[in-house]
mmCIF file of C-alpha atoms in Angstrom:
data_model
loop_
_atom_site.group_PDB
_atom_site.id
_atom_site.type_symbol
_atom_site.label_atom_id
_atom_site.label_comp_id
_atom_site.label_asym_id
_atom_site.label_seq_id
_atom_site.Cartn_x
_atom_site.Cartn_y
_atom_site.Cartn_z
ATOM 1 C CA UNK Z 24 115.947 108.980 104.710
ATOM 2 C CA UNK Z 25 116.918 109.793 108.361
ATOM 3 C CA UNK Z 26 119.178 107.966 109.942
ATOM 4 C CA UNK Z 27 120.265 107.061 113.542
ATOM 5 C CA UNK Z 28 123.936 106.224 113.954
ATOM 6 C CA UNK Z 29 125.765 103.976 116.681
ATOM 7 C CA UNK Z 30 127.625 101.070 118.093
ATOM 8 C CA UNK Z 31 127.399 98.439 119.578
ATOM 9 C CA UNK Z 32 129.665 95.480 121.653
ATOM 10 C CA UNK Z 33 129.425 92.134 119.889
ATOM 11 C CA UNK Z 34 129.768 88.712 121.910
ATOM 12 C CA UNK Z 35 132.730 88.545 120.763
ATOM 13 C CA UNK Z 36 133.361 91.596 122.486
ATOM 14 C CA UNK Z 37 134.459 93.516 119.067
ATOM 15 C CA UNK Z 38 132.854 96.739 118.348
ATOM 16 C CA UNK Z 39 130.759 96.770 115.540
ATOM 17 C CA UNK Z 40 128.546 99.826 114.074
ATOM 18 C CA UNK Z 41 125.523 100.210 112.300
ATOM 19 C CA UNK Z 42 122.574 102.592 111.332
ATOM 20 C CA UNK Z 43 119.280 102.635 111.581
ATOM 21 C CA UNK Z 44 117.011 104.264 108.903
ATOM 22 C CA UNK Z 45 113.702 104.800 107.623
ATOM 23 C CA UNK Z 46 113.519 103.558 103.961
ATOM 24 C CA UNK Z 47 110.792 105.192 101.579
ATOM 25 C CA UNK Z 48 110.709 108.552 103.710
ATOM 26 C CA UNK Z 49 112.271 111.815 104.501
ATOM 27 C CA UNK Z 50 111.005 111.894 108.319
ATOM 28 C CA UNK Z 51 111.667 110.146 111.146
ATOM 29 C CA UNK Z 52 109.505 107.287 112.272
ATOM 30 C CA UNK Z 53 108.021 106.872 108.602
ATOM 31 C CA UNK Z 54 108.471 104.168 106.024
ATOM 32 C CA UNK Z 55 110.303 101.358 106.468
ATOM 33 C CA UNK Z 56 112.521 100.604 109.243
ATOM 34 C CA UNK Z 57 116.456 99.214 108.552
ATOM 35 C CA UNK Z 58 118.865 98.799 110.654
ATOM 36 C CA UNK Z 59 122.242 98.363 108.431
ATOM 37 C CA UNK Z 60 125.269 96.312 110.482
ATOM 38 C CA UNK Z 61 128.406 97.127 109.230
ATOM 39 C CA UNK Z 62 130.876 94.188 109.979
ATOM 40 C CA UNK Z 63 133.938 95.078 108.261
ATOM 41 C CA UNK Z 64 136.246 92.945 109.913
ATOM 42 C CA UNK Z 65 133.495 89.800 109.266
ATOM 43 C CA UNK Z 66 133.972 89.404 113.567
ATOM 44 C CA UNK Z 67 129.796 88.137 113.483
ATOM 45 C CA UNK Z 68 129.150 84.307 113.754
ATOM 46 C CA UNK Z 69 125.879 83.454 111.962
ATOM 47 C CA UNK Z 70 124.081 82.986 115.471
ATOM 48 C CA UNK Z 71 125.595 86.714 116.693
ATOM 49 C CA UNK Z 72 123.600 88.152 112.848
ATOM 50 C CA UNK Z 73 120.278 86.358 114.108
ATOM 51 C CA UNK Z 74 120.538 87.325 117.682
ATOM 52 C CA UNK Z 75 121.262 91.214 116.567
ATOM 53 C CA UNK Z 76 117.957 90.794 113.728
ATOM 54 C CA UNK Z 77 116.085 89.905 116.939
ATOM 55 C CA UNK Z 78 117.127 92.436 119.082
ATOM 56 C CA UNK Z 79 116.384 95.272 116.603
ATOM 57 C CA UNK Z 80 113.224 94.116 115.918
ATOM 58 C CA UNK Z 81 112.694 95.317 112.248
ATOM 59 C CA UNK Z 82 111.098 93.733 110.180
ATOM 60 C CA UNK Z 83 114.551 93.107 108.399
ATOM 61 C CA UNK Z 84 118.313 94.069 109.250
ATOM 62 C CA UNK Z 85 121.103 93.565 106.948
ATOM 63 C CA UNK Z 86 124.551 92.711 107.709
ATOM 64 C CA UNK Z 87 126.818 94.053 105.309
ATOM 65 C CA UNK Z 88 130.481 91.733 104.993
ATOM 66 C CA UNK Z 89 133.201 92.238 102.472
ATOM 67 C CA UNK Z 90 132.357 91.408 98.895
ATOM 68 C CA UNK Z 91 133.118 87.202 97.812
ATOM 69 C CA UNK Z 92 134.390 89.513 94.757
ATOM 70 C CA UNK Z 93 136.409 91.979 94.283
ATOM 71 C CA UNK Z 94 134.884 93.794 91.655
ATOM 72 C CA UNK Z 95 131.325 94.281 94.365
ATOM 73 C CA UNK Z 96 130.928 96.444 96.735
ATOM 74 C CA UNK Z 97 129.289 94.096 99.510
ATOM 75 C CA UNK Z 98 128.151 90.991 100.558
ATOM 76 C CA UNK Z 99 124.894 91.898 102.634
ATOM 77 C CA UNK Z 100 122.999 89.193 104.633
ATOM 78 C CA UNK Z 101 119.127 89.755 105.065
ATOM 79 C CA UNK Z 102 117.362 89.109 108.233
ATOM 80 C CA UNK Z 103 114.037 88.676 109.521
ATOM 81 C CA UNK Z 104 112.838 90.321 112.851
ATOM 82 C CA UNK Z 105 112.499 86.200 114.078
ATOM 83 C CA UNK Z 106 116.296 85.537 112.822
ATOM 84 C CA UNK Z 107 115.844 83.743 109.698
ATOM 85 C CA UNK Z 108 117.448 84.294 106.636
ATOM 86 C CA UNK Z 109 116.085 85.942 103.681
ATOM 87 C CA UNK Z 110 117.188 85.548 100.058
ATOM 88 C CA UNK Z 111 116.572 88.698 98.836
ATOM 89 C CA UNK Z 112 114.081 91.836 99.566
ATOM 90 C CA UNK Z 113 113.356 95.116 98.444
ATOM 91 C CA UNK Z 114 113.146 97.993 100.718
ATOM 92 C CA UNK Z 115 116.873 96.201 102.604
ATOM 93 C CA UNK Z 116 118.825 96.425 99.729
ATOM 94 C CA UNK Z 117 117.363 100.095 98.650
ATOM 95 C CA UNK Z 118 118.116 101.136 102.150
ATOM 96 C CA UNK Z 119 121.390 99.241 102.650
ATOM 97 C CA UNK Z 120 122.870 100.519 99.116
ATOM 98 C CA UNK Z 121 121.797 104.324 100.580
ATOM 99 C CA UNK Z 122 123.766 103.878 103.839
ATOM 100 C CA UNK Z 123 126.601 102.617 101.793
ATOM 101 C CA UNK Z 124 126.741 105.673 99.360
ATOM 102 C CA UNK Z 125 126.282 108.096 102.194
ATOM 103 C CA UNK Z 126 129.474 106.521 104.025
ATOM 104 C CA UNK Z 127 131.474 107.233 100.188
ATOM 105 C CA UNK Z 128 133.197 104.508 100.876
ATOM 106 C CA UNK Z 129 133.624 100.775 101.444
ATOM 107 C CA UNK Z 130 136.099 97.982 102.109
ATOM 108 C CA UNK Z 131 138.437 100.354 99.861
ATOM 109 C CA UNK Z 132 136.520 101.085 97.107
ATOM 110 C CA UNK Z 133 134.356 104.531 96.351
ATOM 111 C CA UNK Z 134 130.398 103.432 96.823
ATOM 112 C CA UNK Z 135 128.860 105.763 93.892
ATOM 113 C CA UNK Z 136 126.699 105.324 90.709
ATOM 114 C CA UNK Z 137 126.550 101.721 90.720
ATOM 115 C CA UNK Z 138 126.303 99.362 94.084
ATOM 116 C CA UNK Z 139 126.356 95.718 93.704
ATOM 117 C CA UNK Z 140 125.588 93.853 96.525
ATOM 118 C CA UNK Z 141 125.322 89.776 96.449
ATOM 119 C CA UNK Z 142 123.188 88.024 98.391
ATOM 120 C CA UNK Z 143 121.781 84.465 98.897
ATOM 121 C CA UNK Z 144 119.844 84.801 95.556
ATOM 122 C CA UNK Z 145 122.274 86.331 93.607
ATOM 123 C CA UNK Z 146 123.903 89.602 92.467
ATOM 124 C CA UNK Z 147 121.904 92.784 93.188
ATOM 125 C CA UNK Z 148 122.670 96.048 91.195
ATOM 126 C CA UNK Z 149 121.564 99.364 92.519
ATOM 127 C CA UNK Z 150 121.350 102.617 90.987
ATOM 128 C CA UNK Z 151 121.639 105.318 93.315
ATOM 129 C CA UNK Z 152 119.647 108.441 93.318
ATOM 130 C CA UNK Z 153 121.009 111.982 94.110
ATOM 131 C CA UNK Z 154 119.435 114.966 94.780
ATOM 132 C CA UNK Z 155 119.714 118.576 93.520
ATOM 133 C CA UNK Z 156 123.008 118.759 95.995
ATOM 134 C CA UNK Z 157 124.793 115.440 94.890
ATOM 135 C CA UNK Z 158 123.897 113.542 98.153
ATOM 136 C CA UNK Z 159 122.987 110.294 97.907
ATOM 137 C CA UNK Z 160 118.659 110.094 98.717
ATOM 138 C CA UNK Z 161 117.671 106.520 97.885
ATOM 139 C CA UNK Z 162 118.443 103.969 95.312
ATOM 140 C CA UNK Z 163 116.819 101.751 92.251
ATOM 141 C CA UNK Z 164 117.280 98.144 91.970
ATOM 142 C CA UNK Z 165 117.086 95.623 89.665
ATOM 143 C CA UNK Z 166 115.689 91.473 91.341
ATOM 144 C CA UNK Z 167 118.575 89.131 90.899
ATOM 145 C CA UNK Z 168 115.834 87.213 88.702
ATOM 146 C CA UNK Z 169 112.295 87.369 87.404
ATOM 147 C CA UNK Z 170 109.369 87.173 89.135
ATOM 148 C CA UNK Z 171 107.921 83.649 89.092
ATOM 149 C CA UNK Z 172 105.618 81.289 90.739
ATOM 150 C CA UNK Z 173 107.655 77.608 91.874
ATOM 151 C CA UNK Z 174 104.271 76.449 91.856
ATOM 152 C CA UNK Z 175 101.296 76.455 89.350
ATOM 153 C CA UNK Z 176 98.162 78.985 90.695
ATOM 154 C CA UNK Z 177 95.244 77.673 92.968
ATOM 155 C CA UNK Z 178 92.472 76.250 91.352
ATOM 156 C CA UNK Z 179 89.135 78.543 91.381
ATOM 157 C CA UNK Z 180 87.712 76.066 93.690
ATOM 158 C CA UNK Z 181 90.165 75.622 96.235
ATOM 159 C CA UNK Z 182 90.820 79.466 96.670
ATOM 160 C CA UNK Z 183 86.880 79.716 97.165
ATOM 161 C CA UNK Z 184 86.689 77.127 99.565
ATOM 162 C CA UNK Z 185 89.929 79.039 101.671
ATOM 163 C CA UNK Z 186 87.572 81.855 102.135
ATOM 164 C CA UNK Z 187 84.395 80.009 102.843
ATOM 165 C CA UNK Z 188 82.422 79.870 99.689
ATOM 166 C CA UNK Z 189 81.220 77.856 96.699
ATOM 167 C CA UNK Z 190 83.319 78.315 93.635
ATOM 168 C CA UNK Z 191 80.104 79.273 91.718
ATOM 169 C CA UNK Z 192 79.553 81.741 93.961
ATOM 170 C CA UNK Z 193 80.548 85.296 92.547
ATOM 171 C CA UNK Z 194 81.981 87.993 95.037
ATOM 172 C CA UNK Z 195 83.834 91.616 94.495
#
């Protein structure tokens, strides 16, 4: 993962850093675009973490806060590239625990092996991946909770007639 580092003045006039990086490559301008906020000091009102998600642009930024417990290493906050909140994705947290282990530190605590991040749908663990060298490349989570559907599947006959067809009718 490449990574572009800065900072930036808050409304509130605090500084407050972050990185940008490109999750699932090792170039520039591939995969999938991050941008990590770091607010330490937890100086971001909810509006300043939408506003920021907006003016990045990504298709999701995280905002990482100090852990709700002590024995995580962050609370991150996932947001859309409109400003809404997201429970939980994949490529933020992978990206987000990266950025973490590359900074070796967090809120006081060593970020290695193990990250735990919580988020709005629960606790995520990550398992981050070296490479030959020791530095941190990338990470392996596990979903705060199965895969399931909140609602029972589409009928063969109302899918068909989304697309324009007959439910008899057979298509590849």
């Amino acid at each position: 993962m490449d990574v572009w580092r800065r900072a930036f003045v808050s409304a509130a006039s605090s500084s407050v850093r972050f990185e940008t990086v490109d999750v699932f490559s090792s170039h520039k301008f591939g995969g999938n675009q991050l941008a990590v906020v770091l607010d330490e000091q937890r100086r971001l009102s909810d509006d300043d973490m939408r506003r920021i998600a907006i003016e990045f642009g990504f298709s999701e930024t995280t905002i990482v806060l100090p852990p709700k417990s002590e024995a995580n290493t962050a609370w991150v906050r996932i947001f859309s590239k409109d400003g809404d909140e997201m429970p939980f994705a994949g490529h933020p947290n992978v990206g987000t625990a990266t950025v973490l282990a590359w900074r070796r530190s967090i809120f006081g605590k060593e970020v290695r092996g193990t990250v735990l991040l919580e988020e709005k749908a629960g606790l995520v663990p990550l398992e981050l991946i070296e490479d030959e060298a020791g530095r941190p490349v990338g990470a392996t989570l596990t979903a705060p909770e199965p895969f399931s559907l909140s609602s029972p599947p589409l009928p063969a006959e109302a899918a068909a007639a989304l697309i324009g067809l007959e439910a008899s009718e057979r298509f590849l």
